[in-house]
PDB file of N, CA and C in Angstrom:
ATOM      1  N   UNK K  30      82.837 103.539  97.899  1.00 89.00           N
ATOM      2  CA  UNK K  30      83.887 103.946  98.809  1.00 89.00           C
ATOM      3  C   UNK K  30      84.255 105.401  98.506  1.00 89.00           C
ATOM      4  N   UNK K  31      84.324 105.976  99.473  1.00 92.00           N
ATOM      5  CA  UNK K  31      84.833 107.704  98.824  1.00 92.00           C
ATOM      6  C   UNK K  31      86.409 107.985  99.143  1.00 92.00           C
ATOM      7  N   UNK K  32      86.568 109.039  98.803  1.00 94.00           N
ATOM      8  CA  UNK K  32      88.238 109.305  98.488  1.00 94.00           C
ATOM      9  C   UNK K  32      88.828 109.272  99.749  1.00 94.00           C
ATOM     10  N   UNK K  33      90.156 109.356  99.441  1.00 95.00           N
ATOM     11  CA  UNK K  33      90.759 109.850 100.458  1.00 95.00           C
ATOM     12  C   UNK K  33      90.750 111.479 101.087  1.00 95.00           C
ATOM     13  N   UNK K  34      91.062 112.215  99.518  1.00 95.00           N
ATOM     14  CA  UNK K  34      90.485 113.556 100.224  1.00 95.00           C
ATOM     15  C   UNK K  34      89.042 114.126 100.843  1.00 95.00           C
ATOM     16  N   UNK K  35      87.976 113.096 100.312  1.00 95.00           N
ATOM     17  CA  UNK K  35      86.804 113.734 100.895  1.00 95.00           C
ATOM     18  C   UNK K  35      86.880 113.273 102.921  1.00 95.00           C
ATOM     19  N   UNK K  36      87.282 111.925 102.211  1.00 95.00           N
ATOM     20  CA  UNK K  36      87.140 110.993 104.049  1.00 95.00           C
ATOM     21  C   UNK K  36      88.419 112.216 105.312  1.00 95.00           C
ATOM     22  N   UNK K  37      89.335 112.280 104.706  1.00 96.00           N
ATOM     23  CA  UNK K  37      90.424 113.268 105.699  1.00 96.00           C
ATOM     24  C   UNK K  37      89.522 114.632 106.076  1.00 96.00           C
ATOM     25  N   UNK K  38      88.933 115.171 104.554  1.00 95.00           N
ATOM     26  CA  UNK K  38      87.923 116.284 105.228  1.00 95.00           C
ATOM     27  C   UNK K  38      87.187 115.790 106.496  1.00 95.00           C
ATOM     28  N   UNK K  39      86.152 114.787 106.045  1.00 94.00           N
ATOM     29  CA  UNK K  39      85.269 114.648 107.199  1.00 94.00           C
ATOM     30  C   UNK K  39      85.812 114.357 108.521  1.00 94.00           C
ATOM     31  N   UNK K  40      87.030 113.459 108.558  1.00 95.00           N
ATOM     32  CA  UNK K  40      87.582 113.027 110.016  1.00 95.00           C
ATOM     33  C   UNK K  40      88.055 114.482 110.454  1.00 95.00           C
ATOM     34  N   UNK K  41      88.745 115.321 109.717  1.00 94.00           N
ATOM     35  CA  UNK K  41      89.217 116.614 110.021  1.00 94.00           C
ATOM     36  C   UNK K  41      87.883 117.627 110.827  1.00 94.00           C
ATOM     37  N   UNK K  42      86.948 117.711 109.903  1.00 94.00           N
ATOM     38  CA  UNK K  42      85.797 118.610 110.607  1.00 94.00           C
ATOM     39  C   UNK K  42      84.740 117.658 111.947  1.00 94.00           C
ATOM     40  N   UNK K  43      85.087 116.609 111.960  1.00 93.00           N
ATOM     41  CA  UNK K  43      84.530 115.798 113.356  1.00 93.00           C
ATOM     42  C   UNK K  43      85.190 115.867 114.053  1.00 93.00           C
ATOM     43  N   UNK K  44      86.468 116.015 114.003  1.00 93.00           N
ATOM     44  CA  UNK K  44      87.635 116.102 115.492  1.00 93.00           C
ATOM     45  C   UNK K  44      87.547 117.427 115.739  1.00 93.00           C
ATOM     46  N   UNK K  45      87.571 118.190 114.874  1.00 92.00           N
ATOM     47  CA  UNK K  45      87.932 119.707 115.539  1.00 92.00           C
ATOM     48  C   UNK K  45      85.829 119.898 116.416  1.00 92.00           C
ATOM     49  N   UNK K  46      85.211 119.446 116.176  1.00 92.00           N
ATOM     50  CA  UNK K  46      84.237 119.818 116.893  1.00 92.00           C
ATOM     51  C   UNK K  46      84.757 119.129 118.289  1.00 92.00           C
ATOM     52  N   UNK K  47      85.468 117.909 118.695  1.00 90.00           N
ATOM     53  CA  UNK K  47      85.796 117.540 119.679  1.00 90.00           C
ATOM     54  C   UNK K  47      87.063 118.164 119.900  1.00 90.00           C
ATOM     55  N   UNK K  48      87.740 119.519 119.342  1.00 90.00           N
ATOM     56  CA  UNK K  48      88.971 119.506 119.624  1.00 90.00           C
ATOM     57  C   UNK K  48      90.307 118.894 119.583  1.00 90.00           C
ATOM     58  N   UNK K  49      89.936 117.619 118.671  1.00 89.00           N
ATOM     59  CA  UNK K  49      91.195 116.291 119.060  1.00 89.00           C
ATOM     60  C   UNK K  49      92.100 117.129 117.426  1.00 89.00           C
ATOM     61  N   UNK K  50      93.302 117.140 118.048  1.00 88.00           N
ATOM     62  CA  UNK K  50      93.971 117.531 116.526  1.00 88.00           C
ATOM     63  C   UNK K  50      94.493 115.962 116.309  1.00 88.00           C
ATOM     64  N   UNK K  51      95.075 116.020 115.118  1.00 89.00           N
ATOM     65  CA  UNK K  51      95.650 115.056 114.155  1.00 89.00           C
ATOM     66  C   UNK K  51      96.330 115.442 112.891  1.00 89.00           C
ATOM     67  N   UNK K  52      97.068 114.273 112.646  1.00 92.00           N
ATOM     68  CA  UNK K  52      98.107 114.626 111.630  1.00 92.00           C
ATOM     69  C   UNK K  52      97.712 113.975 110.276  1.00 92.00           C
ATOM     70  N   UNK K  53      98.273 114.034 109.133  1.00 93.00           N
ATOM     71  CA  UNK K  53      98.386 112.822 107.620  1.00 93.00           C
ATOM     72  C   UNK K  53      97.997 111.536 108.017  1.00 93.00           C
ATOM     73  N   UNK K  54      99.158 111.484 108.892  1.00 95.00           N
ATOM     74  CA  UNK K  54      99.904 109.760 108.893  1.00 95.00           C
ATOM     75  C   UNK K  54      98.563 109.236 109.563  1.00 95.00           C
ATOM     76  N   UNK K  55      98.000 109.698 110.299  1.00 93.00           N
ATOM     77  CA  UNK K  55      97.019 109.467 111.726  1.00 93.00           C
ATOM     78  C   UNK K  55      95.667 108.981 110.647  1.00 93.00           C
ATOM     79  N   UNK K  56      95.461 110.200 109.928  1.00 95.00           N
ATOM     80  CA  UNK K  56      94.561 110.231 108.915  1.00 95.00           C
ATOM     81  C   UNK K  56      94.333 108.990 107.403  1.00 95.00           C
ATOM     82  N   UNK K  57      95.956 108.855 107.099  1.00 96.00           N
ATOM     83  CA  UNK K  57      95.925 107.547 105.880  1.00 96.00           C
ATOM     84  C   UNK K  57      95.878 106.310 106.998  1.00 96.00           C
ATOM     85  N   UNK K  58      95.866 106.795 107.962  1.00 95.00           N
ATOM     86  CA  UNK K  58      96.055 104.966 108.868  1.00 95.00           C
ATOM     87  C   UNK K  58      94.293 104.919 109.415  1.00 95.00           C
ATOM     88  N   UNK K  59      93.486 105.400 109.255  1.00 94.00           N
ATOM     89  CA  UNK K  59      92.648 105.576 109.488  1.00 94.00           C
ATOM     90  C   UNK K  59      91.447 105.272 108.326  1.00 94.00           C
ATOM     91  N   UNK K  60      92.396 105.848 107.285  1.00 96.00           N
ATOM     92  CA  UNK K  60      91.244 105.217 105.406  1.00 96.00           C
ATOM     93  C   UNK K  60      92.035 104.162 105.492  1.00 96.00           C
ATOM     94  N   UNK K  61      92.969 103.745 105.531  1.00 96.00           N
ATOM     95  CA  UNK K  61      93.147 102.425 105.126  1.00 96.00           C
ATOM     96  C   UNK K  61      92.495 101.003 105.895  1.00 96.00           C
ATOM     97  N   UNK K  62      92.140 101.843 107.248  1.00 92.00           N
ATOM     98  CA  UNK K  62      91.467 100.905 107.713  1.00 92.00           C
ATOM     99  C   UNK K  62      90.060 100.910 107.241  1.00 92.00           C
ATOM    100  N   UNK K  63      89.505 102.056 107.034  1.00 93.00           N
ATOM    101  CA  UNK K  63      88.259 102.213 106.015  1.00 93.00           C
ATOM    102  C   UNK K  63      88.267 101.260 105.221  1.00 93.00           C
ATOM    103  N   UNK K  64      89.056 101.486 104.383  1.00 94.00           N
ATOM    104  CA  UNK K  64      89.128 100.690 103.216  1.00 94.00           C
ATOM    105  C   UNK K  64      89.089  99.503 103.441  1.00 94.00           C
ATOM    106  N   UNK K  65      89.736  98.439 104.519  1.00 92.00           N
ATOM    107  CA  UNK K  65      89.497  97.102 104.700  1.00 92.00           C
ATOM    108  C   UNK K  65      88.069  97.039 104.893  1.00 92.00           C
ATOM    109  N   UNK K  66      87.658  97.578 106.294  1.00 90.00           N
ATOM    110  CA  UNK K  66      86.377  97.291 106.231  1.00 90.00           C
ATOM    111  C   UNK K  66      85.292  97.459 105.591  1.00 90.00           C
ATOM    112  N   UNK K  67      85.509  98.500 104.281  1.00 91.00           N
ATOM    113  CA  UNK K  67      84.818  98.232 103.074  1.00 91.00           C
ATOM    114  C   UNK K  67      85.133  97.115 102.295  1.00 91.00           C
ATOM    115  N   UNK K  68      86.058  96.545 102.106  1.00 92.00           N
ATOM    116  CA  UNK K  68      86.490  95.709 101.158  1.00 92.00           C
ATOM    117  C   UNK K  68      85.906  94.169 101.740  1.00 92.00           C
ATOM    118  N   UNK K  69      86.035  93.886 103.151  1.00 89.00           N
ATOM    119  CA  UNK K  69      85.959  93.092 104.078  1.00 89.00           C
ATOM    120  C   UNK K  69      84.172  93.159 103.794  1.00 89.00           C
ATOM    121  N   UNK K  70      83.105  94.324 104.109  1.00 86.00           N
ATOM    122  CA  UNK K  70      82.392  94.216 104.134  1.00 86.00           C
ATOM    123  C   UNK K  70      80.934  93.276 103.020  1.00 86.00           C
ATOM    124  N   UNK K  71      81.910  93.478 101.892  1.00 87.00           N
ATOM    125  CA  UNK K  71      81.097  93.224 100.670  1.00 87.00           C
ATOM    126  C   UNK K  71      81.186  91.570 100.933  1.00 87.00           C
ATOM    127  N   UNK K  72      82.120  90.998 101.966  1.00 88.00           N
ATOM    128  CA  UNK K  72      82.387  89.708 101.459  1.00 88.00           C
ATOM    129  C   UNK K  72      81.858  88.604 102.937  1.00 88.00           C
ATOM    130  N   UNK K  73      81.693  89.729 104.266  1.00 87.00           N
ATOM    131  CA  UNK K  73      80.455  89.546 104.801  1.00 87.00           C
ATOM    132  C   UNK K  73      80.725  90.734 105.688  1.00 87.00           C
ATOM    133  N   UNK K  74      79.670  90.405 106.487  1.00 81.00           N
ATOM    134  CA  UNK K  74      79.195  90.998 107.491  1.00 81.00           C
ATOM    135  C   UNK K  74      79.752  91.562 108.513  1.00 81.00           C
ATOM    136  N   UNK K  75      80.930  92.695 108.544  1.00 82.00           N
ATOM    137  CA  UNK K  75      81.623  93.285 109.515  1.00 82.00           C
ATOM    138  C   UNK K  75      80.548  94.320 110.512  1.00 82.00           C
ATOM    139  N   UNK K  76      79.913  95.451 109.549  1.00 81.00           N
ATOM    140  CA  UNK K  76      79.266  96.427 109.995  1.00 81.00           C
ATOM    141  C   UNK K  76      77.751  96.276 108.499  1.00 81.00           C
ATOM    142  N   UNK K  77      77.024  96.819 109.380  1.00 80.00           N
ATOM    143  CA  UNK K  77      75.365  96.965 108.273  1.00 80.00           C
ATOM    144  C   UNK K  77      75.256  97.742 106.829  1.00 80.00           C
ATOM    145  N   UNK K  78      74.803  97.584 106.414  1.00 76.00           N
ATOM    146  CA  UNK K  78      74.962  98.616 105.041  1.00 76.00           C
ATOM    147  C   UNK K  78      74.869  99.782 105.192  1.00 76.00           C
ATOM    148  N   UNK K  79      74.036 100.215 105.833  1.00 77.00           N
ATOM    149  CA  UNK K  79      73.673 101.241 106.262  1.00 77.00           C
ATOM    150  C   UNK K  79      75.174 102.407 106.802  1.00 77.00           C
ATOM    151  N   UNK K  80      75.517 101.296 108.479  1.00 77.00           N
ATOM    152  CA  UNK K  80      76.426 102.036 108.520  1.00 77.00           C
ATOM    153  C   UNK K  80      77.415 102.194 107.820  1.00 77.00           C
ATOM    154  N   UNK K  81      77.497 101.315 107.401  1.00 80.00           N
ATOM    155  CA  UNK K  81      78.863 101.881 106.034  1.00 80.00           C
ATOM    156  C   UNK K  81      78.724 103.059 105.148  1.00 80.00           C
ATOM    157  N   UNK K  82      77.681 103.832 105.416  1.00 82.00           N
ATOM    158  CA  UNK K  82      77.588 104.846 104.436  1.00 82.00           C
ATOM    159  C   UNK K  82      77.887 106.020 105.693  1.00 82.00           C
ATOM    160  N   UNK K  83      78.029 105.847 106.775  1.00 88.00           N
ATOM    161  CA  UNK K  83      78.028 106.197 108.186  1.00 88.00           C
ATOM    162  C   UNK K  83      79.009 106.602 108.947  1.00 88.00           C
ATOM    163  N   UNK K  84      80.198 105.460 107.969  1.00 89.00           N
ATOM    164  CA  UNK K  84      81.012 105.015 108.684  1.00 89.00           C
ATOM    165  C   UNK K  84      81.677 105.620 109.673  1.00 89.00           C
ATOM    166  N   UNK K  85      82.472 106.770 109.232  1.00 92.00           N
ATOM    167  CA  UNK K  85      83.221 108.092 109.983  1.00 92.00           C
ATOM    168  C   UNK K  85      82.571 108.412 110.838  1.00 92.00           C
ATOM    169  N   UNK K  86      81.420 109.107 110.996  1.00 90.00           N
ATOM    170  CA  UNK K  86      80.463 109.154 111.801  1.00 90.00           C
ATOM    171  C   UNK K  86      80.089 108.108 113.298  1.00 90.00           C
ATOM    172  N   UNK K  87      79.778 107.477 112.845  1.00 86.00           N
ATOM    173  CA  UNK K  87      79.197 106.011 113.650  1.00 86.00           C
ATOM    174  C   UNK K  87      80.496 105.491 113.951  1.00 86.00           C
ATOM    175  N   UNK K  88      81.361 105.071 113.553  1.00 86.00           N
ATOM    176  CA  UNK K  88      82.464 104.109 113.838  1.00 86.00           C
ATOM    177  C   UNK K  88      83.938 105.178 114.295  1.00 86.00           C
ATOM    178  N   UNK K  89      84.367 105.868 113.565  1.00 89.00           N
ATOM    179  CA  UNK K  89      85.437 106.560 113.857  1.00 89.00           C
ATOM    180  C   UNK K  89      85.400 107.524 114.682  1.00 89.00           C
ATOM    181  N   UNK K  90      84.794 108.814 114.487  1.00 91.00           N
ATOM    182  CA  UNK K  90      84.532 109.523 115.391  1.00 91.00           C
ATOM    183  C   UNK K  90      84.046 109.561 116.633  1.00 91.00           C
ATOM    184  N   UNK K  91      82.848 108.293 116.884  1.00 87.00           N
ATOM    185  CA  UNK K  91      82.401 108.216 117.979  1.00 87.00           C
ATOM    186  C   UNK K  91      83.396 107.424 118.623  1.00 87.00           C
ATOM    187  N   UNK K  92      84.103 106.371 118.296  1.00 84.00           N
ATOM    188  CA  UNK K  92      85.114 106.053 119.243  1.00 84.00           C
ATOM    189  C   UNK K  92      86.586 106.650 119.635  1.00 84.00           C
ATOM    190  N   UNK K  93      86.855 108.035 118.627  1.00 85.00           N
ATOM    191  CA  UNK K  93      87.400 108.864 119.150  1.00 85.00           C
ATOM    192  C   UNK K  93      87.117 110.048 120.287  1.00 85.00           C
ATOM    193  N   UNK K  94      85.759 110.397 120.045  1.00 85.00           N
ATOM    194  CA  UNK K  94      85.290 111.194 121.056  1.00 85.00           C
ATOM    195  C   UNK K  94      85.683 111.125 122.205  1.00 85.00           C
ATOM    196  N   UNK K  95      86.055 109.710 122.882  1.00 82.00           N
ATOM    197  CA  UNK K  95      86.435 109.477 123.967  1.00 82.00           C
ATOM    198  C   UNK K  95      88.148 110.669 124.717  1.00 82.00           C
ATOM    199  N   UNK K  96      88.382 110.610 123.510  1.00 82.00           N
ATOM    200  CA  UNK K  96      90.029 111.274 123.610  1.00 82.00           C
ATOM    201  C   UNK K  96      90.261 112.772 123.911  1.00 82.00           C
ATOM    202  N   UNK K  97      88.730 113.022 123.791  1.00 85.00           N
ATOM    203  CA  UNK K  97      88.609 114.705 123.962  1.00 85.00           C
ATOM    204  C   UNK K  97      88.424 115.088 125.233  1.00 85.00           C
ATOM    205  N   UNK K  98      87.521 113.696 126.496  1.00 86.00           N
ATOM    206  CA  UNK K  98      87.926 114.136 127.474  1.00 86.00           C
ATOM    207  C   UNK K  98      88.360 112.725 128.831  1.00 86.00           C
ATOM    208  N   UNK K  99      89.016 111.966 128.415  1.00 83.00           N
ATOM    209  CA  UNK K  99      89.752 111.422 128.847  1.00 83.00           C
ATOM    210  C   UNK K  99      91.046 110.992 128.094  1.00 83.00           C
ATOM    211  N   UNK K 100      92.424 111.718 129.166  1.00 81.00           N
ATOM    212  CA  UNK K 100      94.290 111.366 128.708  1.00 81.00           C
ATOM    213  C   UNK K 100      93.956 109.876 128.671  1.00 81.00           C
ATOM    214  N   UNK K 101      94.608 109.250 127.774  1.00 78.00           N
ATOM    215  CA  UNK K 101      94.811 107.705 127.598  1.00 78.00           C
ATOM    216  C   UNK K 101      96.508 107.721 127.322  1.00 78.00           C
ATOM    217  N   UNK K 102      97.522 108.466 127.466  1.00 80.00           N
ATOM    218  CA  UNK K 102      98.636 108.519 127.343  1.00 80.00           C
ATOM    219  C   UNK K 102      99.279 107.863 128.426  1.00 80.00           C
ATOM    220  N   UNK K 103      98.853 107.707 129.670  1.00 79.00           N
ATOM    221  CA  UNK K 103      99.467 106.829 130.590  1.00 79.00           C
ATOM    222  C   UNK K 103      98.699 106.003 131.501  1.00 79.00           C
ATOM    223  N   UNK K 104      98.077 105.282 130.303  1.00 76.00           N
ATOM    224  CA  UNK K 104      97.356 104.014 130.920  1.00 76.00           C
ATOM    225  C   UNK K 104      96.792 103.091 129.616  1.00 76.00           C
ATOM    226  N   UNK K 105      96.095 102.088 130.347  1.00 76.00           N
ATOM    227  CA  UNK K 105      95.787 100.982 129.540  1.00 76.00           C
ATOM    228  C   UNK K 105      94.258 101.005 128.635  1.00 76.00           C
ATOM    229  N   UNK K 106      94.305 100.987 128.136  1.00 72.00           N
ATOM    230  CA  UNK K 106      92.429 100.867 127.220  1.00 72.00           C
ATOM    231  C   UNK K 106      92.275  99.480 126.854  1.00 72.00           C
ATOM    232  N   UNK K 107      90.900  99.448 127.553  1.00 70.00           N
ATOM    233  CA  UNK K 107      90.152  97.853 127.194  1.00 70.00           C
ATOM    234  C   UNK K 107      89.339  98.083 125.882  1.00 70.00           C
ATOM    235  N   UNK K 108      89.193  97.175 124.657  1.00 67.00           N
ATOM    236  CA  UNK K 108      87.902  97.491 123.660  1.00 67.00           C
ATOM    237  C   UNK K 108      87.362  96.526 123.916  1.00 67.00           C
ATOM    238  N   UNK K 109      85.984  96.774 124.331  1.00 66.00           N
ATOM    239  CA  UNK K 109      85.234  95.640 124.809  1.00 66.00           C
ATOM    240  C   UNK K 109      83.709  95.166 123.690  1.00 66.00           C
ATOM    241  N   UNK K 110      84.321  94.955 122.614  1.00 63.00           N
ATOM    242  CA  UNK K 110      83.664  94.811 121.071  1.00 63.00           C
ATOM    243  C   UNK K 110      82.856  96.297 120.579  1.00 63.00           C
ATOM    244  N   UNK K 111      83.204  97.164 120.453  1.00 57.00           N
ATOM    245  CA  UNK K 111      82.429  97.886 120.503  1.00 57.00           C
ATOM    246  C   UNK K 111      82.237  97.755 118.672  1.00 57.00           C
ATOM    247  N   UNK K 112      82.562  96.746 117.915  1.00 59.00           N
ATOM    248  CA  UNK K 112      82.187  96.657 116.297  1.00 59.00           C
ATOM    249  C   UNK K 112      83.730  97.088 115.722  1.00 59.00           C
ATOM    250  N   UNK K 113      83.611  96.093 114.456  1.00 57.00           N
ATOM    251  CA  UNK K 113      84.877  95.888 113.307  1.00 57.00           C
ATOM    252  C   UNK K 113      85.891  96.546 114.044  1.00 57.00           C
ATOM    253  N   UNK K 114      86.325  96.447 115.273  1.00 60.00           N
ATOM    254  CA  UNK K 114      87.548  96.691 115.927  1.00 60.00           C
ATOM    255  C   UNK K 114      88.169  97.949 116.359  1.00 60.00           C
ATOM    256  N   UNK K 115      86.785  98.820 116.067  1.00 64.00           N
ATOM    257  CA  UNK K 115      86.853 100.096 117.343  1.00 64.00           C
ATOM    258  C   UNK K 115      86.573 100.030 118.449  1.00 64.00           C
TER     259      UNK K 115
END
C-alpha cells in the first residue's frame, strides 16, 4: 500500500492534466477509500492484482475524468458497476 503523501501526489498530478482542482479533505476521502479496497482486497476479490498496483490510475482518475467535461452539480449520476464502487 503506498502513503498518503505519495497517493495525494499522484491524484494531484492526474487531475491537473484533466484540470479538475481538489482539496485535502477530497484527497484523505479518497486514500481512505484506497485503503479499504486494499485491505478488502487481500481478503477477496474486489479489483485484480494487477490493478491494484494501478489503482489511481485505472480506478480513480479514470472515473473522475468524467468531471472535466461534464457539470454533474445539477443533476443525477447513475454508476452502472463500473468496479469496487466507482
Amino acid at each position: 500500500m503506498i502513503t498518503l503523501d505519495l497517493f495525494s501526489e499522484c491524484v494531484h498530478r492526474g487531475l491537473s492534466v484533466y484540470r479538475i482542482q481538489t482539496d485535502s479533505a477530497v484527497i484523505d476521502r479518497l486514500y481512505r477509500f484506497y485503503a479499504l479496497v486494499f485491505e478488502g482486497n487481500q481478503r477477496m476479490n474486489l479489483v485484480s492484482s494487477r490493478d491494484m498496483d494501478r489503482f489511481i490510475e485505472y480506478h480513480i482518475l479514470d472515473s473522475l475524468k468524467l468531471a472535466s467535461v461534464i457539470d454533474f452539480t445539477n443533476g443525477s449520476v447513475l454508476d452502472f458497476g463500473s468496479g469496487a464502487g466507482l
